[in-house]
Amino acid sequence: MEKILEELKNELKEVKNVQILNELKARYLGKKGSISALSSKIKDMTVEEKKNFGVTLNRIKNEATNLIDEKRKKIEEEILNQKLQNESVDITLPSIKVPVGAPNTLEKIIEEIEELLMSMGYDVVDGPEIEEDRYNFELLNIPKGHPARDAQDTFYLKDEEILLRSQTSPVQIRTMLKGKGKEPIRMICPGKTYRRDNDDATHSHQFMQIEGLLVDRKVSLSDLKGTFDVIAKKLFGEDTETRFRPSYYQFTEPSVEMDVSCHHCKGKGCAICKNTGWITVSGAGMVHPNVLRNCGYDPKEWQGFAFGFGAERLAMVKYNIDDLRVFYTNNINEMRTFDRKEAE
Ligand code: DAH
């Protein structure tokens, strides 16, 4: 029995993994294993012999079991140590700088306005870029042949009926037609618009507008002024002042241009505000009674205000950019500059 135990010890020295250990255990302690096989000898022994033999056999069995268990622990420990070593991190190594893209400046301005107006109960809606003439013009009180159409040199796609929208204002019409019975209507629509302009520092054949519309009972121009004031302060800083100037749009009456005090010179006058102290950032007005009627609203009962920001214009004013083409060239360095300007 001692010899078997000795053999086991020797064999254990060579064992390197759990699988071989299990095989070894089976060979010694399994049902047909060499230690278990010793029990069969008992039947030919005297009572005294049986006693001694039994005690020794149990001791050998226990010892063998312990030896194998110990070995198993050791192997598992080794595996764990190996794993820990392989996965160890050298925190003294210099780190690799992961270059991070910068968000597009227009996108950031749009998101800022969206967030603000959503907190005031506005929905952000979408409209088609390929639009019908009646939404883009006619229902907005701009009939065929009207000179106001000339200001928006439009890309027509089919028979003067289907076009690339020249403004986001058609989304006002779509929203009012859909919103009947669900007043108040509060929506903004940021989106691409198209005009047959030659691209230069201040023109682009494709640009972005942010349309806004509110329709309810008892809406007045002062509601528009208040809303614009909140937007202006959020975009250009708390000390920003706002003013309206009379203007003309077919789909609003009265119509205004909305100005912010120049945040670069604080209204004193500089090159950016052309020494006026003010910068125009949006057209706006009270929704024209004809437009309300076109969408099924009685102007005696319902009023509304609307505004249309040019997203590029806002970004250019905010970051003092003099060429709008930078928004479409996706030059990350250029965009990082705007991030830095904002941080200042
Ligand atoms: N759609 C106008 C444009 O492209 C901008 C505008 C002016 C939108 C007044 C409005 C508004 O909603 O009320 O020039």
XYZ file of C-alpha atoms and ligand atoms in Angstrom:
358
model
C 0.000 0.000 0.000
C 2.846 2.364 0.887
C 4.383 1.569 -2.478
C 1.193 2.514 -4.290
C 1.139 5.795 -2.380
C 4.787 6.407 -3.329
C 3.946 5.757 -6.992
C 1.043 8.185 -6.765
C 3.310 10.863 -5.300
C 5.817 10.389 -8.109
C 3.174 10.509 -10.766
C 1.595 13.636 -9.255
C 4.853 15.504 -9.746
C 4.444 15.216 -13.507
C 0.786 16.261 -13.635
C 0.314 19.652 -15.331
C -3.417 19.965 -15.854
C -6.760 19.050 -14.369
C -7.683 16.605 -17.084
C -4.628 14.411 -16.442
C -5.225 14.725 -12.705
C -8.762 13.387 -13.147
C -7.457 10.433 -15.125
C -4.892 9.759 -12.437
C -7.544 9.944 -9.718
C -9.624 7.391 -11.589
C -6.628 5.060 -11.898
C -5.966 5.095 -8.130
C -9.260 5.851 -6.413
C -11.865 5.017 -9.069
C -14.053 1.896 -8.720
C -11.491 -0.184 -10.570
C -8.530 1.878 -9.349
C -5.468 0.283 -7.749
C -6.301 1.424 -4.194
C -9.928 0.367 -4.426
C -8.802 -2.994 -5.822
C -6.985 -3.715 -2.532
C -10.329 -4.086 -0.748
C -10.959 -7.329 -2.587
C -8.136 -8.922 -0.613
C -10.020 -8.502 2.675
C -12.242 -11.488 2.201
C -9.337 -13.969 2.599
C -8.003 -12.415 5.825
C -8.390 -13.272 9.505
C -10.371 -10.930 11.728
C -7.163 -9.460 13.197
C -5.587 -8.989 9.737
C -8.788 -7.424 8.426
C -8.689 -4.855 11.204
C -5.101 -3.762 10.580
C -5.489 -3.862 6.851
C -8.703 -1.825 6.978
C -7.138 0.920 9.118
C -4.136 1.203 6.811
C -6.283 1.111 3.680
C -8.429 3.979 4.989
C -5.364 6.013 5.866
C -3.883 5.413 2.401
C -7.195 6.328 0.738
C -7.442 9.565 2.738
C -3.870 10.455 2.081
C -4.232 9.797 -1.655
C -7.425 11.866 -1.752
C -5.728 14.746 0.069
C -2.690 14.630 -2.192
C -4.877 14.782 -5.296
C -7.040 17.604 -3.875
C -3.972 19.590 -2.962
C -2.582 19.147 -6.440
C -5.883 20.281 -7.914
C -5.802 23.469 -5.843
C -2.243 24.112 -6.905
C -3.049 23.703 -10.603
C -6.069 26.019 -10.303
C -3.984 28.596 -8.487
C -1.347 28.454 -11.200
C -3.979 28.949 -13.917
C -5.383 31.967 -12.065
C -1.948 33.489 -11.525
C -1.112 33.000 -15.156
C -4.352 34.679 -16.146
C -3.781 37.622 -13.821
C -0.314 38.056 -15.153
C -1.495 38.007 -18.757
C -4.201 40.540 -18.055
C -2.156 42.852 -15.920
C -2.103 46.521 -16.972
C 1.012 48.584 -16.738
C -0.416 51.878 -15.535
C 2.918 53.612 -15.983
C 2.724 53.271 -19.789
C 1.811 56.475 -21.632
C -1.789 56.331 -22.870
C -2.868 56.396 -26.500
C -4.743 59.553 -27.428
C -8.010 58.688 -29.126
C -8.935 61.472 -31.533
C -12.528 62.527 -31.008
C -14.604 64.171 -33.739
C -16.199 67.540 -33.115
C -19.954 67.990 -33.493
C -21.004 70.055 -36.489
C -21.547 73.648 -35.419
C -24.939 73.897 -37.133
C -26.087 70.730 -35.445
C -25.087 72.172 -32.074
C -27.011 75.403 -32.610
C -30.067 73.468 -33.770
C -29.908 71.146 -30.768
C -29.619 74.092 -28.405
C -32.773 75.696 -29.818
C -34.600 72.363 -29.912
C -33.831 71.668 -26.280
C -34.928 75.107 -25.170
C -38.180 75.116 -27.123
C -39.023 71.546 -26.146
C -38.780 72.670 -22.525
C -41.407 75.286 -23.449
C -43.756 72.621 -24.801
C -42.847 72.742 -28.485
C -42.686 69.599 -30.632
C -39.795 69.097 -33.013
C -41.289 68.058 -36.353
C -40.035 67.097 -39.778
C -41.314 67.879 -43.232
C -40.480 66.757 -46.759
C -37.639 68.441 -48.619
C -39.362 67.625 -51.899
C -42.487 69.703 -51.520
C -45.626 70.668 -53.381
C -45.981 74.217 -54.677
C -49.194 74.757 -52.684
C -47.502 74.066 -49.312
C -44.327 75.968 -50.135
C -46.185 78.974 -51.605
C -49.902 78.996 -52.256
C -51.298 78.134 -48.833
C -48.692 80.516 -47.367
C -50.501 83.326 -49.153
C -48.032 83.490 -52.074
C -50.143 82.813 -55.181
C -48.694 81.849 -58.558
C -47.195 84.839 -60.344
C -46.824 86.863 -57.146
C -43.587 88.893 -57.088
C -42.791 87.608 -53.580
C -41.867 84.320 -55.250
C -38.964 85.979 -57.023
C -37.127 86.455 -53.742
C -36.905 82.689 -53.428
C -35.394 81.440 -56.634
C -36.754 77.939 -56.503
C -35.575 74.597 -57.847
C -38.605 73.138 -59.601
C -38.590 69.406 -60.153
C -41.774 68.948 -62.138
C -44.167 71.282 -63.981
C -43.941 74.141 -61.477
C -45.820 71.907 -59.038
C -43.151 69.831 -57.302
C -40.094 71.623 -55.959
C -37.242 71.499 -53.471
C -38.640 73.532 -50.599
C -37.193 77.030 -50.581
C -38.083 77.569 -46.926
C -39.220 75.497 -43.938
C -42.465 77.517 -43.732
C -44.493 74.813 -45.595
C -44.129 72.742 -42.421
C -46.293 75.395 -40.706
C -49.098 74.573 -43.146
C -48.682 70.815 -42.742
C -48.634 71.141 -38.949
C -51.734 73.353 -38.818
C -53.693 71.067 -41.130
C -52.782 68.059 -38.990
C -53.164 69.851 -35.663
C -56.865 70.799 -35.907
C -58.510 70.012 -32.586
C -55.202 69.515 -30.816
C -54.433 73.152 -30.052
C -52.314 74.833 -28.861
C -49.962 74.096 -31.734
C -46.335 74.564 -30.803
C -43.763 73.278 -33.206
C -40.292 73.892 -34.497
C -38.881 72.378 -37.630
C -35.177 72.507 -38.329
C -34.392 71.410 -41.842
C -32.647 71.804 -45.156
C -33.890 74.313 -47.702
C -32.830 74.960 -51.284
C -32.524 77.990 -53.545
C -30.946 78.625 -56.908
C -28.213 80.777 -55.445
C -24.578 80.764 -56.479
C -22.441 79.565 -53.583
C -20.255 82.222 -52.006
C -19.307 83.386 -48.517
C -22.893 84.302 -47.633
C -24.993 82.224 -50.052
C -25.510 78.528 -50.479
C -27.815 76.581 -52.802
C -28.658 74.498 -49.743
C -28.905 75.903 -46.232
C -30.775 75.286 -43.021
C -33.716 77.058 -41.464
C -35.381 76.591 -38.114
C -39.072 77.287 -38.415
C -41.219 77.974 -35.383
C -44.991 78.211 -35.038
C -47.448 78.745 -32.225
C -51.229 78.792 -32.732
C -53.656 79.359 -29.880
C -56.363 81.699 -28.671
C -55.312 85.197 -27.601
C -51.779 85.122 -28.987
C -50.159 88.512 -29.479
C -46.953 90.000 -30.810
C -45.691 90.367 -27.232
C -45.747 86.547 -26.894
C -43.428 86.386 -29.887
C -41.191 89.046 -28.345
C -41.012 87.134 -25.050
C -40.240 83.835 -26.783
C -37.583 85.440 -28.951
C -36.048 87.075 -25.900
C -35.629 83.673 -24.184
C -34.073 82.159 -27.322
C -31.708 85.118 -27.821
C -30.487 85.049 -24.213
C -29.893 81.315 -24.380
C -27.906 81.593 -27.621
C -25.971 84.796 -27.064
C -25.879 85.266 -23.294
C -28.098 86.609 -20.526
C -27.227 90.259 -21.171
C -28.508 90.090 -24.762
C -31.217 92.572 -25.699
C -33.764 92.111 -28.476
C -35.755 94.381 -30.730
C -38.268 94.144 -33.568
C -38.102 96.091 -36.799
C -41.018 96.280 -39.227
C -40.717 93.990 -42.205
C -42.785 92.254 -44.832
C -43.611 88.626 -45.450
C -46.633 87.325 -47.314
C -47.556 84.845 -44.607
C -47.366 87.110 -41.559
C -49.139 90.330 -40.634
C -47.579 92.295 -39.072
C -44.122 91.047 -40.036
C -40.897 91.818 -38.225
C -37.179 91.326 -38.371
C -35.842 90.204 -35.023
C -32.527 91.694 -33.911
C -30.197 90.843 -31.042
C -27.814 93.320 -29.454
C -24.304 92.609 -30.728
C -22.688 90.273 -28.199
C -19.197 91.074 -29.499
C -19.244 94.805 -28.686
C -22.186 94.680 -26.241
C -24.111 97.059 -28.483
C -21.428 99.716 -28.713
C -20.825 99.159 -32.411
C -18.144 97.096 -34.138
C -17.299 95.607 -37.527
C -19.478 92.554 -36.909
C -22.648 94.599 -36.314
C -21.539 97.174 -38.884
C -21.435 99.763 -36.130
C -25.155 99.543 -35.470
C -24.945 97.563 -32.218
C -27.638 95.194 -33.557
C -27.637 92.009 -35.620
C -30.692 90.600 -37.436
C -31.140 86.876 -36.842
C -34.688 85.992 -37.865
C -37.805 86.925 -39.778
C -41.083 86.552 -37.933
C -44.600 87.842 -37.431
C -48.199 87.075 -36.588
C -49.603 84.312 -38.785
C -51.521 86.029 -41.615
C -55.331 85.662 -41.377
C -55.333 84.193 -44.904
C -52.895 81.482 -43.813
C -55.009 80.669 -40.756
C -58.100 80.487 -42.958
C -56.298 78.318 -45.526
C -55.711 75.799 -42.750
C -59.253 75.910 -41.402
C -58.776 78.353 -38.514
C -61.100 81.320 -37.965
C -58.741 84.296 -37.411
C -61.295 85.884 -35.084
C -60.869 82.968 -32.724
C -57.309 81.842 -33.375
C -54.032 83.675 -33.676
C -50.470 82.585 -34.022
C -46.921 83.703 -34.374
C -44.208 82.250 -36.567
C -40.507 82.723 -37.009
C -37.796 81.470 -39.302
C -34.171 81.438 -38.230
C -31.344 80.814 -40.651
C -29.192 78.254 -38.849
C -26.002 79.262 -40.670
C -26.678 82.900 -39.943
C -27.080 82.153 -36.219
C -23.825 80.191 -36.143
C -21.981 82.852 -38.117
C -23.136 85.577 -35.765
C -22.449 83.499 -32.666
C -18.964 82.390 -33.644
C -18.006 85.323 -35.830
C -17.634 83.209 -38.956
C -17.361 85.128 -42.197
C -17.756 82.296 -44.714
C -20.675 79.904 -44.490
C -18.958 77.328 -46.681
C -17.069 76.099 -43.604
C -20.254 74.364 -42.446
C -20.242 72.097 -45.461
C -16.565 71.247 -45.803
C -16.501 69.206 -42.560
C -13.081 70.461 -41.604
C -12.676 69.177 -38.056
C -9.916 71.653 -37.197
C -12.158 74.490 -38.212
C -14.982 73.127 -36.049
C -12.686 72.708 -33.062
C -11.952 76.423 -33.382
C -15.651 77.143 -32.825
C -15.615 74.860 -29.782
C -12.723 76.849 -28.387
C -14.480 80.132 -29.133
C -17.477 78.884 -27.214
C -15.308 77.844 -24.268
C -13.871 81.374 -24.120
N -39.537 81.688 -44.627
C -38.895 82.983 -44.510
C -37.703 83.052 -45.465
O -37.227 82.023 -45.865
C -38.452 83.220 -43.090
C -39.591 83.450 -42.203
C -40.051 84.742 -42.011
C -40.276 82.399 -41.590
C -41.131 84.988 -41.205
C -41.383 82.659 -40.798
C -41.788 83.947 -40.610
O -42.053 81.675 -40.179
O -42.865 84.179 -39.830
O -37.268 84.092 -45.773
